[in-house]
Amino acid sequence: MWVEDWALRAACKNEQPDQLFVRGAEQNKAKMVCTGCPVRTECLAEALDNQIEWGVWGGMTERERRALLRRRPAASWRKVLETARDRETEQVSVEA
């Protein structure tokens, strides 16, 4: 299920923005905030679909997001990520 009001549930909602919009090795620290975030997928889709250029979103840096956008420039990332998450959920259910 897709969460429309994802920002309210984000693991970073109480973080200082300066900690998420960093450069270099500091980006790895910022990405750690995303680990286990319940709305990581929604956050990443937001950044990709709106081509947000700065900061860590959904556990990815701007460089990592640009690489995805080059591979699939016309994709609806919400649809791509939602479909992938649904498939993963179905697979886990079948294995259980």
XYZ file of C-alpha atoms in Angstrom, residues 21-91:
71
model
C 21.928 17.755 2.519
C 25.640 17.048 2.855
C 28.510 16.133 0.568
C 31.177 13.450 0.434
C 31.562 10.893 3.201
C 28.907 12.663 5.278
C 26.332 11.303 2.824
C 26.902 7.800 4.211
C 25.848 9.046 7.645
C 22.769 10.667 6.131
C 21.875 7.438 4.322
C 21.955 5.571 7.648
C 18.919 7.592 8.753
C 17.000 5.953 5.899
C 17.818 2.420 7.021
C 14.593 0.834 8.189
C 12.488 3.885 7.336
C 8.882 2.760 6.770
C 8.390 5.181 3.866
C 11.763 4.928 2.177
C 10.179 3.825 -1.112
C 7.755 6.756 -1.218
C 10.553 9.190 -0.425
C 12.775 7.822 -3.180
C 9.930 7.905 -5.713
C 9.252 11.540 -4.804
C 12.868 12.488 -5.415
C 13.122 10.565 -8.696
C 9.778 11.648 -10.158
C 10.485 15.290 -9.317
C 14.180 15.068 -10.213
C 15.255 16.536 -6.894
C 18.917 17.300 -7.317
C 20.221 17.689 -3.767
C 20.352 15.662 -0.607
C 19.772 12.092 0.435
C 16.260 10.869 -0.351
C 15.051 7.321 0.151
C 18.554 6.203 1.034
C 20.117 7.415 -2.208
C 22.449 10.297 -2.947
C 21.956 12.679 -5.832
C 24.638 10.816 -7.827
C 22.882 7.478 -7.307
C 19.529 8.965 -8.316
C 21.002 10.556 -11.450
C 22.319 7.146 -12.517
C 18.797 5.669 -12.245
C 17.281 8.590 -14.117
C 19.764 8.157 -16.974
C 18.801 4.490 -17.311
C 15.053 5.135 -17.312
C 14.436 8.829 -17.995
C 10.721 8.545 -18.776
C 9.790 6.135 -15.988
C 7.117 6.768 -13.414
C 9.280 5.894 -10.445
C 6.304 5.669 -8.148
C 4.875 2.943 -10.364
C 8.228 1.158 -10.753
C 8.971 1.150 -7.024
C 5.425 0.351 -5.966
C 5.324 -2.639 -8.321
C 8.698 -3.888 -7.091
C 7.616 -3.584 -3.468
C 4.342 -5.404 -4.156
C 6.210 -8.250 -5.860
C 8.638 -8.519 -2.961
C 5.745 -8.626 -0.481
C 4.015 -11.350 -2.498
C 7.197 -13.416 -2.694
